[in-house]
Each structure stands twice: as structure tokens, then as C-alpha cells.
XYZ file of C-alpha atoms in Angstrom:
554
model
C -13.075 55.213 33.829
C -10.028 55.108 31.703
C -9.776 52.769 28.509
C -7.403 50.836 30.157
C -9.335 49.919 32.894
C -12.821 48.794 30.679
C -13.624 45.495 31.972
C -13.486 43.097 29.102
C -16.568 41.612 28.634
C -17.558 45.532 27.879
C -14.873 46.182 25.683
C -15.038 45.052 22.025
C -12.383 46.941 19.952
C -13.109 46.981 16.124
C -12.092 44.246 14.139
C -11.580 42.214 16.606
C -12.934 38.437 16.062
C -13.094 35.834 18.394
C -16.131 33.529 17.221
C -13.929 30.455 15.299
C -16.214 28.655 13.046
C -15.914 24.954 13.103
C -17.796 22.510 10.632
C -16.879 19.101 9.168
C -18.259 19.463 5.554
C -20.409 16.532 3.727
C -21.937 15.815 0.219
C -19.146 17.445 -1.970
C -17.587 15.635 -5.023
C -13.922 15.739 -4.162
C -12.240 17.654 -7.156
C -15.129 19.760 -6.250
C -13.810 20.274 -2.394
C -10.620 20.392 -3.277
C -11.520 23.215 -5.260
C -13.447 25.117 -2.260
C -10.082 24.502 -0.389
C -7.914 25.967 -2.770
C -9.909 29.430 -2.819
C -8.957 29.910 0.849
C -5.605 30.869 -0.303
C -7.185 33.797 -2.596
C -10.458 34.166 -1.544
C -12.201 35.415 2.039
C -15.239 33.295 1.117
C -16.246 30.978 4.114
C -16.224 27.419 3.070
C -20.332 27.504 2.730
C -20.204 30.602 0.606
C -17.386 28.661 -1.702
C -19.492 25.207 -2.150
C -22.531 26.902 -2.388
C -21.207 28.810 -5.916
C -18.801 26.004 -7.650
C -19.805 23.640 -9.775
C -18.460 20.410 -11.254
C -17.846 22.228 -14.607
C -16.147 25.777 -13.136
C -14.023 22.876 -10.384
C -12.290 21.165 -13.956
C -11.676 25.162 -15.309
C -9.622 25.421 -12.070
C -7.725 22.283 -11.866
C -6.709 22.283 -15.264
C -5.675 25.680 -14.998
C -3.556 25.649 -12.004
C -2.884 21.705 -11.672
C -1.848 20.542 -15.018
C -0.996 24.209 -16.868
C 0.987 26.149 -13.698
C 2.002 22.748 -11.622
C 0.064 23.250 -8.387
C 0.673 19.853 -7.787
C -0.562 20.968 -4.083
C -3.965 21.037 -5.032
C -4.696 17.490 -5.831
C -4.111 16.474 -1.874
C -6.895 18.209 -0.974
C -9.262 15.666 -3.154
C -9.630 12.098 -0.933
C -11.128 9.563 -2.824
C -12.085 5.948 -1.421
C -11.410 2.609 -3.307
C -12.588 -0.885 -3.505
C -10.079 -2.972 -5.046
C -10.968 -6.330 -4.832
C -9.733 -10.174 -6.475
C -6.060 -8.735 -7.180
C -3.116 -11.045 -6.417
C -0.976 -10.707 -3.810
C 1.800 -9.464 -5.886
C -0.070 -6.697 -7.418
C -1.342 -5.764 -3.356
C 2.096 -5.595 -2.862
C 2.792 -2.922 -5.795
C -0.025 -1.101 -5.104
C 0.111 0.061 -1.567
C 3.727 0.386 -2.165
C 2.954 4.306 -1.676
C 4.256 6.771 1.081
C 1.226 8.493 1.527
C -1.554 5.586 1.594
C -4.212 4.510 4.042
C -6.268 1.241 3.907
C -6.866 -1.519 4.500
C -6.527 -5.447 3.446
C -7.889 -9.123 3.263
C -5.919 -10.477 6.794
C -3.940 -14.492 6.298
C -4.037 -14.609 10.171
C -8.215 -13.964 9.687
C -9.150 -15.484 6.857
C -9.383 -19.078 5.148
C -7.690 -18.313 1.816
C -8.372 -21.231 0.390
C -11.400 -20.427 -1.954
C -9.769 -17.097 -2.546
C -8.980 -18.340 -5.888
C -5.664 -17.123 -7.943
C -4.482 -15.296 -10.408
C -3.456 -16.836 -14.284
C -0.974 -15.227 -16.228
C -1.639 -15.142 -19.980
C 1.146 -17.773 -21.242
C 0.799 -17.474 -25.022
C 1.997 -19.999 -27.325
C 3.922 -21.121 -24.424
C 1.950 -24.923 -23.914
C 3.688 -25.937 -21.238
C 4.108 -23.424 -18.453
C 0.213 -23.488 -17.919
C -0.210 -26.947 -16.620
C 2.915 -26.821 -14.116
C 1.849 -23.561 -13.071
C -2.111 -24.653 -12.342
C -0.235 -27.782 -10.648
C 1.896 -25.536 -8.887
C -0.586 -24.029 -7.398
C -2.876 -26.137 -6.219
C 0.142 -28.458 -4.466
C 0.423 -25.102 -2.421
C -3.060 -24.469 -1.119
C -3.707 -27.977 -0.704
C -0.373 -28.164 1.545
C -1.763 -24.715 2.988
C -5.326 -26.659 3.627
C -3.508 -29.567 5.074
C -0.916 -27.263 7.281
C -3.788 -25.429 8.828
C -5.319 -28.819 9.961
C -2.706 -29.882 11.172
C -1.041 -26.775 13.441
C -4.750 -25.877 14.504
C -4.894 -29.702 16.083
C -1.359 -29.848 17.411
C -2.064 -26.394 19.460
C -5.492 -27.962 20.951
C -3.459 -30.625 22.129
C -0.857 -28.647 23.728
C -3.043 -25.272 25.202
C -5.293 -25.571 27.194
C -8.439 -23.680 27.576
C -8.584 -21.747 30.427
C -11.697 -21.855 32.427
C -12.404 -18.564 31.996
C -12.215 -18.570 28.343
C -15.129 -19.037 25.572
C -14.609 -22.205 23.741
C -15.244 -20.314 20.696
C -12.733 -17.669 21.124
C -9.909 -20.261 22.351
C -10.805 -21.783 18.944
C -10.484 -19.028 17.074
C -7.843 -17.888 18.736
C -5.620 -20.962 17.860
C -6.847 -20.992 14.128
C -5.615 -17.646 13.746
C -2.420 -18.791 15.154
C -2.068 -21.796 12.859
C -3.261 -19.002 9.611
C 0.020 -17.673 10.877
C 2.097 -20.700 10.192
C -0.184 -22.126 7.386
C 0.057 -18.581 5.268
C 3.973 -19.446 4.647
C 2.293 -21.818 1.824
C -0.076 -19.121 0.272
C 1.975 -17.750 -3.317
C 2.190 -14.530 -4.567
C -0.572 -15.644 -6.936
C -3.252 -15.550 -4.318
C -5.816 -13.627 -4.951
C -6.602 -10.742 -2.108
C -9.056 -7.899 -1.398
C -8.696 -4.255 -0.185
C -9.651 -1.020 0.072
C -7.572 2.276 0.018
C -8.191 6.179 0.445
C -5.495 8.415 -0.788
C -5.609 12.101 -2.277
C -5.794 12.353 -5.874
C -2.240 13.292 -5.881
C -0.709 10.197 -4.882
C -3.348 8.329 -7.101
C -1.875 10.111 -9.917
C 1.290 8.647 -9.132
C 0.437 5.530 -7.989
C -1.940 4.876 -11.567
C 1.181 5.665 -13.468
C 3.983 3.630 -10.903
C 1.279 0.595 -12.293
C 0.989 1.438 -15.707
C 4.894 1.417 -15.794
C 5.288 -1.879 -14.244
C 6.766 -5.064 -16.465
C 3.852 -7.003 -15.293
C 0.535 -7.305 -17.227
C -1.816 -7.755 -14.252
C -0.532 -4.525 -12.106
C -0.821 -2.547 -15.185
C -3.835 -3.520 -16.052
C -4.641 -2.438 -12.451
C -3.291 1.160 -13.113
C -5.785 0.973 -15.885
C -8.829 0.236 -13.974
C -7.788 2.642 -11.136
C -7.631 5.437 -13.757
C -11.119 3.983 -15.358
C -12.678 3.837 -11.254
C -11.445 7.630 -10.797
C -12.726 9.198 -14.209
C -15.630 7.222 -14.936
C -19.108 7.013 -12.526
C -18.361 5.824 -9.000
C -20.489 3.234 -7.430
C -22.835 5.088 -4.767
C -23.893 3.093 -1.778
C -27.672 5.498 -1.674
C -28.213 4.672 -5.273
C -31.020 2.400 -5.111
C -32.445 3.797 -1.869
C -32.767 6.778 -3.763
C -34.066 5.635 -7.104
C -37.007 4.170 -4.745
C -37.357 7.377 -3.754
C -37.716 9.270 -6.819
C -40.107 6.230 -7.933
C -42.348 6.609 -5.198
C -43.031 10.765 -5.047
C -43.794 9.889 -8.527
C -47.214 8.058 -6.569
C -47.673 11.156 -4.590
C -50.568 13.362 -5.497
C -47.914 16.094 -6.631
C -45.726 13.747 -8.338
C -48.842 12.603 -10.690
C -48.990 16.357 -11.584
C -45.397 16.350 -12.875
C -43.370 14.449 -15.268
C -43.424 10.618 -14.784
C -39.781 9.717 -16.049
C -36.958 9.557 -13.624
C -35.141 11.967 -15.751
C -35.727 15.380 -15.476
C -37.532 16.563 -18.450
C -36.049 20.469 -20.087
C -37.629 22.622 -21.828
C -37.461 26.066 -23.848
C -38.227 29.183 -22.509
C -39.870 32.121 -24.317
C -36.169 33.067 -25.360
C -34.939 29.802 -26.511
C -32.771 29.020 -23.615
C -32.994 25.632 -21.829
C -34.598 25.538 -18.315
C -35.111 22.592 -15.948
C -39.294 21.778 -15.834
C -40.667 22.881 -12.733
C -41.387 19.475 -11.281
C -40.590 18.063 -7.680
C -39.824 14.971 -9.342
C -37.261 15.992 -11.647
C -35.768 17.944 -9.517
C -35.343 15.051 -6.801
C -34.075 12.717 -9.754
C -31.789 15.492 -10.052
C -30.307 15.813 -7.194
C -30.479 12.300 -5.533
C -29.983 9.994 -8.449
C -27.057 12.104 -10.713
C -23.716 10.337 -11.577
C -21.008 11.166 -9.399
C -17.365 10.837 -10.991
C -14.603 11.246 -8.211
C -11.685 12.771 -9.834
C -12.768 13.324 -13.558
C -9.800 15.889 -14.371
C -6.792 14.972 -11.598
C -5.969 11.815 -12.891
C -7.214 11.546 -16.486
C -3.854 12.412 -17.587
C -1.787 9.563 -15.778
C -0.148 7.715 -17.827
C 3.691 5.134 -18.103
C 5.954 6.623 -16.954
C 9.248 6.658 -18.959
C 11.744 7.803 -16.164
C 11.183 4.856 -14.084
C 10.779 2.639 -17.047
C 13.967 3.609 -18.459
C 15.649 4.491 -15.338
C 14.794 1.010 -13.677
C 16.742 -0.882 -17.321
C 19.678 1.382 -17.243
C 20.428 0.342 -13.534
C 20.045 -2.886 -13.468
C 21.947 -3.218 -16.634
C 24.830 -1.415 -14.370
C 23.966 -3.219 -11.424
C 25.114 -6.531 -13.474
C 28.463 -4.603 -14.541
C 29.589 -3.388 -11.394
C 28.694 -6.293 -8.879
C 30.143 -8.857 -11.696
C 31.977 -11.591 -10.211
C 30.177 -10.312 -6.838
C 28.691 -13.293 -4.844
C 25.810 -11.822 -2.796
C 27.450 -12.086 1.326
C 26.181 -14.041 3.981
C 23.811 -11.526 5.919
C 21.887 -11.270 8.944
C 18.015 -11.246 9.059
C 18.497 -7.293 10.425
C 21.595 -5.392 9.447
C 22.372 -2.099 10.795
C 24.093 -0.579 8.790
C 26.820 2.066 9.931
C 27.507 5.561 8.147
C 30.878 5.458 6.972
C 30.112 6.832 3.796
C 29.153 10.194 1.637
C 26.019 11.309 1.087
C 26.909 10.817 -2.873
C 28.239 7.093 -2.087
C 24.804 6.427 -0.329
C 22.839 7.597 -3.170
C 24.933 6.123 -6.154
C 25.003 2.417 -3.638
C 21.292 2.687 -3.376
C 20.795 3.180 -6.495
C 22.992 -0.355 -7.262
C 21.208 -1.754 -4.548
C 17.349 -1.408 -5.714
C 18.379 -2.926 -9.016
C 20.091 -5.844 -7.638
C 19.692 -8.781 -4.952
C 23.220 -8.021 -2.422
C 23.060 -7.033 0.879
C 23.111 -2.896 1.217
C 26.623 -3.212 3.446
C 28.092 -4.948 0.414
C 26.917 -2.944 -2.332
C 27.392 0.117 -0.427
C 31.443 -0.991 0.428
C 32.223 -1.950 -3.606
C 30.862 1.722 -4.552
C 32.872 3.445 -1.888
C 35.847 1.798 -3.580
C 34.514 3.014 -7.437
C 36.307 6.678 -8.510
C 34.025 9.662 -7.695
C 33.585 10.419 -11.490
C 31.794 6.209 -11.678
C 29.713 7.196 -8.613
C 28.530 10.687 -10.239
C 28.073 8.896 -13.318
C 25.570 6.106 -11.515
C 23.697 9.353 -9.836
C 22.858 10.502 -13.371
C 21.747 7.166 -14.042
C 18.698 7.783 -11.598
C 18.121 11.751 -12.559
C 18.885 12.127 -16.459
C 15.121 10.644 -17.782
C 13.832 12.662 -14.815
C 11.099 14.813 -16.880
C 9.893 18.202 -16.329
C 6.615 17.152 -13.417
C 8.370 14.081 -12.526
C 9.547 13.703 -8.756
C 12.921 11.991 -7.868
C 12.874 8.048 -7.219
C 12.535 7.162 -3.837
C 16.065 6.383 -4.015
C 16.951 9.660 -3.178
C 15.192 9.788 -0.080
C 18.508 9.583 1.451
C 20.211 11.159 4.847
C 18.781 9.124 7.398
C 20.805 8.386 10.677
C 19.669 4.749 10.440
C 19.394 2.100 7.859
C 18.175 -1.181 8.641
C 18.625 -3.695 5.785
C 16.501 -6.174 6.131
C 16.210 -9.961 4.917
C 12.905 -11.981 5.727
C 9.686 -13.774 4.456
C 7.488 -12.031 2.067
C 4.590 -12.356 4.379
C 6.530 -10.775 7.443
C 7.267 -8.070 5.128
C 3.797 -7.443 3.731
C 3.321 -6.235 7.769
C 6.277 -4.368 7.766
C 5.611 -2.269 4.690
C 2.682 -1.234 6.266
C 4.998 1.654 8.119
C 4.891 4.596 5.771
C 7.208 7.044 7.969
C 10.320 5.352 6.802
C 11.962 4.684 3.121
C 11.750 1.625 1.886
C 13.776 0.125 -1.309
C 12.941 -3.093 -1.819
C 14.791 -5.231 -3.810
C 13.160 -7.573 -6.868
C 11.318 -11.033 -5.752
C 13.879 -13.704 -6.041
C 13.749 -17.756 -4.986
C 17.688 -16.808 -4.758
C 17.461 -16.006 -1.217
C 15.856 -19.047 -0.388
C 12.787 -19.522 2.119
C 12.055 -19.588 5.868
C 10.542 -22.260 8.069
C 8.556 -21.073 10.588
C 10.013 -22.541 13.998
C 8.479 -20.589 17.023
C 7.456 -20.974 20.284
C 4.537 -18.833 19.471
C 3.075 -21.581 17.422
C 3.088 -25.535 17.236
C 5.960 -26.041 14.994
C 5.520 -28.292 11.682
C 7.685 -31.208 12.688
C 5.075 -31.395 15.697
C 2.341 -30.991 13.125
C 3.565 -33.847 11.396
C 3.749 -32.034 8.008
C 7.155 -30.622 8.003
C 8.303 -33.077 4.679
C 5.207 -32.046 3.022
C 5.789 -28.258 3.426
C 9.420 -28.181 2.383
C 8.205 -30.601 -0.554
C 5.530 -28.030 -1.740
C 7.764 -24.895 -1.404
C 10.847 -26.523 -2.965
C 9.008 -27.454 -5.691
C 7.217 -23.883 -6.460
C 11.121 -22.862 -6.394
C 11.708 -25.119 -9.096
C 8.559 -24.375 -11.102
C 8.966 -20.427 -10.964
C 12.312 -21.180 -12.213
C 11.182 -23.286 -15.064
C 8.312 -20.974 -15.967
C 10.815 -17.880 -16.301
C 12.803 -19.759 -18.762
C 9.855 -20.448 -20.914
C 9.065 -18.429 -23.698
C 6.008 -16.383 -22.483
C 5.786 -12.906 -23.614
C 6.202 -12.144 -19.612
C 8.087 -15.177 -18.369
C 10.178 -13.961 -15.455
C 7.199 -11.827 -14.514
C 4.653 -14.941 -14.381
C 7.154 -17.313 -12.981
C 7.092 -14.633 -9.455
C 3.803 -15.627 -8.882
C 4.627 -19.319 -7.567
C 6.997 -17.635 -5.179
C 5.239 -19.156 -1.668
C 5.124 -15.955 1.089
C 8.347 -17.720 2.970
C 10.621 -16.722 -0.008
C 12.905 -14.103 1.774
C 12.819 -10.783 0.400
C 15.328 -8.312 1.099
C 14.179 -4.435 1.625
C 16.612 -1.017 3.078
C 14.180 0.559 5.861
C 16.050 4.170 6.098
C 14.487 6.446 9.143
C 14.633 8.318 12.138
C 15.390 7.196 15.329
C 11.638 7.482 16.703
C 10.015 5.212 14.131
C 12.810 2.988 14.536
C 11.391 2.552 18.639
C 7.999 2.817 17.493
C 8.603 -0.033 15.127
C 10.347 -2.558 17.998
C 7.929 -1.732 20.067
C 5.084 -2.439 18.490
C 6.234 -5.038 16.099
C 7.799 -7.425 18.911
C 4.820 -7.390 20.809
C 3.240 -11.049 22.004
C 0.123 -10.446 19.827
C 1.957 -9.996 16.821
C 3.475 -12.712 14.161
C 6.314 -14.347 15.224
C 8.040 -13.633 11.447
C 7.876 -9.450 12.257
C 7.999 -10.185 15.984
C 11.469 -11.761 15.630
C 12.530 -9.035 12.971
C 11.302 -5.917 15.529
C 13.806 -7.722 17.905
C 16.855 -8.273 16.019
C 16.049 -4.084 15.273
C 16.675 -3.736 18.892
C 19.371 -5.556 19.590
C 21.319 -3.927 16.918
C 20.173 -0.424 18.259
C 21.430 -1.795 21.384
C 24.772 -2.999 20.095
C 25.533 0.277 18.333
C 23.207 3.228 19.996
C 23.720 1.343 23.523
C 22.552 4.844 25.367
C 19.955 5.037 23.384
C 18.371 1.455 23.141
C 17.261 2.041 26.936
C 14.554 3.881 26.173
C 12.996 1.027 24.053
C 10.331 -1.191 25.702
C 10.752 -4.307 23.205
C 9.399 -7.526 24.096
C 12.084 -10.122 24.179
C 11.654 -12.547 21.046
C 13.411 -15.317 22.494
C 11.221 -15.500 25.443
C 7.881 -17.660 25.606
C 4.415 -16.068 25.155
C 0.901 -16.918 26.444
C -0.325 -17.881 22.275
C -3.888 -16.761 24.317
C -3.350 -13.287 24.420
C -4.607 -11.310 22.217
């Protein structure tokens, strides 16, 4: 029989390998993983052979070899490290997660009774009076939040009615959550929040300096403590099972015969070197109680960083100059915005846009009409600080076929930044754009409530406060003053993306279960995709906003 004609199963040519090897991998440190990872580009060590010959010592050789000394920035995403962040304000959530490559998750308004979340306190200073109007402040809005929730939650039970089939206590629940969704309008930016993230030590690197580079106290302070978290010991859920351990094989017959401390006991050999004591019990403190650090060398570098700091002051500085005189326009809630202009008009108007509180369409139309050599010389603006490791703003994430700019409540857009697959520039918090009043047919409405006076009462008045409060003469006065801002002060943010995450995002977003404040938004997406992409907005199952909902469904 000829070679060709060998059946297969007899026929095993040299070198020829068909036996993949799949294992998820446990137990490693994660500078120390991302170490083992990194050798597969210049080693032929299995995984096992790799972890079973690094250490924690030869790992921060490596990474401060080939991550900080020859920039293999790379490196770091292979190190995944999981956070607990917990009694941070809403604002600072807000900064935090503000990252394109982040998972996690937070504290839900719809879920949760914030009103013993307690708040955040700025540090006022010699400033006497801005404390007491801002503790005021505060407390007018959650007891107007306490009072709202009351108050929508017994207007629905009047107007649904259980269906038969239904639990009492999940049609109760059901219609709190609902009236959480109304209520949370009332909840400021002070609120304190809880959540937890997981993100490669890459984007923590960036994300601990974005903090440390912010104008407010608290969210640097957060950088701080992120950067502390990272280098310093990590808490470990098997700690105290497995100090109990270690304390009872001390009681075991062979534990009595070794050393009786928890920490392993060395001693010299006949040549003067240090060796571990040959004892079961030292060697399980060892290995079961040790202090873990997460990423000890990746982010113990991070620090302020001066390209956004003094990018961020020269634009808004020529922000002011060029959109002097400038009214801010009327604009919709969603505006889909057109391409009529150059890719270096986009980038120079985006630029003006990030440091200032217009609507995109007008910014981007006064540029257009600058000479070229003003909009080069804005472009530099945003690249000449730009230092040697540092990656362009996200303001140059520009190009994409459509740009939805964007005006709604802060809460609504707390859900909407949650979609990381398109390029968000969101504009500074302002009162300026005013506030929304949530009228829906998703929810009983406030005037039904019977507490539609007292809600605009409580936000007009935070308005008013946060404006007094920046005028004060706190070392961070603006800064402080944003944390009275109520979550239905409009916000104003440029989504930029692709055409699928622009159907993903009206599909999902206008569904029934969903808040009416991103429900409605997902819509208006839709009928402007409609309205300019008509051919194309066919293919996009949104649910109509306008239409009425069964508040039930979950």
C-alpha cells in the first residue's frame, strides 16, 4: 500500500500535533500572570512550566524592564485586578468609570433606598458660610427624594392593579422600583455610591493618573487610594479561613513537633545561607497566609498628569475666546449631527466643544468658518503637552460616520455611559442647561403624586445654592458647588460610533423595562437615524417611546 493511500488513523507524520491543551489557570498574583503570558511571545514553555518557575521578585525584573524602560505598554493588559470601591460620591463614580476599557458594576437608584447612603462634604476652609447652605442643601433634597418616593409608590398602587397572577410582593417591588425611577431625579451629585470594577493594570494606570489630575479634591484623593489598593496588600476573602487553619495543624500531633508561631521560623545552614525550617506549619503559614499585593510594579509609577492638566486650561481658556459673544442654541434632546466638515474641522470643533457648554452643531459650524491656520493652531492646543508615554485625548478619537450629541438628565446619562464601544466627550456639569421633569407614562407623574411644587422647589433651590457656593471663596469653590447639582440637571455629551452600536443602543435602550429618561433618548436616536439613514433605520427594532407600556413587565 502506497503512502497515499495509509488510512489516517495509521498515519502519524512527524511533527505533526493535534492534542490542543486547554486549561483556565487559578492562584496566580496578576503581575505574576501577566508575566507567564508575556513569555509566550519568546518562550515555548507551556503555561504550567512558566508559573511553576517565576516568582514575584523575577515578575517586577520583567515589568520594569520591558514596561516602564522599553514601553511594552502591551503587557500590563494581561494583569486583571478586581476592586471594591465603596462610599464615593456620585460625581467621583462618574469620573471613575469614565474609562473605555472598564467592567463593573454599581450601587442601582431604581434598587436601592438611597436615603441612608449618606453624602459627601467638601472641605470649605475659612469659607463659614458655604457649609451650612450646603448641609441644608442637601438634606431639602433627600428629604424631597424620601417624600417623592412615598408619594409616586402610592399614586401607582392606586392606578395598577395587581394582576391575579402576580405575587403581592413582587407587584410591590415592582412599583417601588418604578417610583426609585422618578424619585432618583432628587438624589445630587453628592450622594454617596458603591461599586466594584475589574480592569487590566493598564487602564488602571491611566485611570489612577486621569484622577490624580482632576481639579477636584475627592476624585484625586480617589486616584490616591486606587494607587495605595494596587501597591499595597490586597484584602483576601480566605484570610481568616486560613489563619484557622494554620492555628489548628499547630494542635496536630506533627504540628506540636514544629515551630508554634504562625510565621515561618529561618534558619542558617552549615554554610551560612538562610533556609526555610523544615516544619509543616511554617510551610502552610507560608503558603496560605502570605500577603498578596496585586500590581506592586504596574502602577506604582502613576502619577498627575500634566498634558491633560495643562491641555484641559489652555482650551477652555480658547473655548471662552472663540465662542465670545456666542449664546449656546436651542437644541434637541438627540442631535444627529451631519458630516459636512474635515476631518481637521472635527478635531479642532471637538476640541472647543469638550471645553465648553454649546451644542456640537454650533461649535462645529463657528470653527468651519475660523482660517485653517486658527483650526491647526487649536489642534496643537490638544497635542503640544502630549509627553513622550502619553496617549492622545479622547478627543481625537475622531472619524466616525455618526455623531449623536446628546442633551439629557445626569441620571439618564449615568446609563448611557455605561456603553464603552462608542466615544464619548462630555461636556463640564453645569445648572446652565437647566433640569428635567420627569413626565411619563411609564410612571405616575408628580402632579398626580401631589408633590410636583415641592420637587421644582427643592431642585430650583440646589440651582441657586451650587451657584452661591461657587462664588464663595473655598479653595475649590466651583468644584464643591457641582455637588448640589440634583441628577435632573441636563448634561450634554458627543456619542461618536459606528452604525451597529448605534442599533444596538436603540434597541436596547428603548426597551419597556428600561427608564423612561434613556428610553426616550434611545428613541429620539432612531428617529433621527430614520430621518437621515431612512434605508437603514429599517433594520432597527426600537420600541416606540411615545407608546404606553405594561409598568409590570419586567
Amino acid at each position: 500500500m502506497s503512502s497515499q493511500s495509509l488510512p489516517t488513523e495509521s498515519y502519524s507524520p512527524a511533527g505533526a500535533h493535534n492534542q490542543t491543551d486547554v486549561y483556565a489557570v487559578h492562584g496566580a498574583d496578576p503581575e505574576v500572570l501577566a508575566y507567564a503570558m508575556a513569555k509566550y511571545s519568546r518562550s515555548a514553555l507551556s503555561m504550567r512550566e512558566s508559573l511553576t518557575e517565576i516568582s514575584a521578585q523575577r515578575a517586577e525584573q520583567f515589568l520594569n524592564t520591558f514596561y516602564f524602560q522599553y514601553g511594552h505598554r502591551s503587557i500590563a493588559d494581561l494583569a486583571h485586578i478586581a476592586f471594591a470601591v465603596e462610599r464615593l460620591s456620585l460625581m467621583a463614580a462618574i469620573v471613575l468609570v469614565d474609562e473605555q476599557r472598564w467592567d463593573g458594576q454599581e450601587r442601582s437608584t431604581r434598587y436601592q433606598n438611597f436615603q441612608k447612603s449618606g453624602w459627601y462634604f467638601p472641605d470649605f476652609a475659612s469659607d463659614t458660610a458655604s457649609p451650612r447652605l450646603y448641609a441644608d442643601t442637601v438634606e431639602n433634597l433627600f428629604v424631597t427624594y424620601q417624600r417623592t418616593t412615598a408619594a409616586v409608590h402610592e399614586a401607582l398602587r392606586q392606578r395598577v392593579v395587581r394582576p391575579e397572577a402576580m405575587k403581592p410582593e413582587a407587584y410591590d417591588r415592582t412599583l417601588k422600583a418604578r417610583a426609585f425611577d422618578v424619585a432618583r431625579y432628587l438624589l445630587p451629585l453628592a450622594t454617596n455610591t458603591s461599586l466594584g470594577q475589574i480592569v487590566n493594570a493598564r487602564t488602571l494606570e491611566t485611570q489612577v493618573s486621569r484622577l490624580l489630575s482632576h481639579p477636584t479634591a475627592e476624585v484625586r484623593d480617589l486616584g490616591a487610594k486606587l494607587r495605595d489598593a494596587a501597591t499595597g496588600p490586597a484584602w483576601n476573602v480566605n484570610a481568616k479561613a486560613a489563619a484557622a487553619f494554620v492555628e489548628k495543624l499547630k494542635t496536630t500531633e506533627f504540628g506540636r513537633q514544629g515551630t508554634t508561631s504562625v510565621v515561618p521560623h529561618v534558619a542558617e545552614n552549615e554554610e551560612g545561607a538562610l533556609a526555610p525550617e523544615e516544619s509543616l506549619v511554617a510551610e502552610a503559614a507560608t503558603l496560605l497566609t502570605r500577603e498578596v499585593r496585586t500590581a506592586p510594579t504596574l502602577v506604582k509609577y502613576a502619577e498627575p498628569n500634566q498634558y491633560l492638566i495643562q491641555t484641559r486650561t489652555e482650551l477652555e481658556k480658547a473655548s471662552a475666546e472663540i465662542l465670545q459673544g456666542a449664546v449656546p442654541a436651542p437644541s434637541p434632546v438627540v442631535d444627529l449631527v451631519e458630516r459636512t466638515e474635515s476631518l481637521e474641522v472635527e478635531l479642532a470643533a471637538t476640541l472647543i466643544y469638550w471645553a465648553s457648554n454649546h451644542p456640537y452643531r454650533q461649535v462645529r459650524d463657528i470653527v468651519a468658518g475660523l482660517p485653517g491656520s486658527r483650526v491647526s493652531e487649536i489642534i496643537e492646543l490638544g497635542l503640544k503637552h502630549r509627553g513622550k508615554h502619553d496617549e492622545a485625548l479622547r478627543v481625537f478619537h475622531a472619524g466616525a460616520a455618526l455623531r449623536f450629541d446628546i442633551l439629557m438628565d445626569i441620571g439618564g446619562f449615568r446609563d448611557m455611559h455605561r456603553h464603552r464601544r462608542v466615544t464619548q466627550i462630555k461636556q463640564g456639569f453645569t445648572a446652565a442647561h437647566g433640569y428635567e421633569t420627569p413626565h411619563s407614562g411609564d410612571a405616575a407623574g408628580l402632579e398626580e403624586a401631589g408633590v410636583l411644587a415641592d420637587y421644582q422647589s427643592a431642585i430650583e433651590s440646589a440651582h441657586a445654592a451650587s451657584a452661591k457656593i461657587a462664588a464663595g471663596s473655598a479653595p475649590e469653590a466651583k468644584s464643591s458647588a457641582l455637588y448640589l447639582l440634583p441628577l435632573a440637571t441636563r448634561v450634554r455629551c458627543l456619542f461618536k460610533m459606528d452604525f451597529a452600536e448605534a442599533q444596538y443602543i436603540s434597541e436596547l435602550r428603548s426597551a419597556p423595562a428600561g427608564h423612561f429618561s434613556y428610553r426616550r433618548v434611545a428613541w429620539e436616536m432612531y428617529l433621527a437615524l430614520e430621518r437621515q439613514h431612512p434605508s437603514l433605520a429599517k433594520y432597527i427594532r426600537a420600541t416606540d417611546f411615545t407608546q404606553p407600556i405594561d409598568i409590570l413587565q419586567r
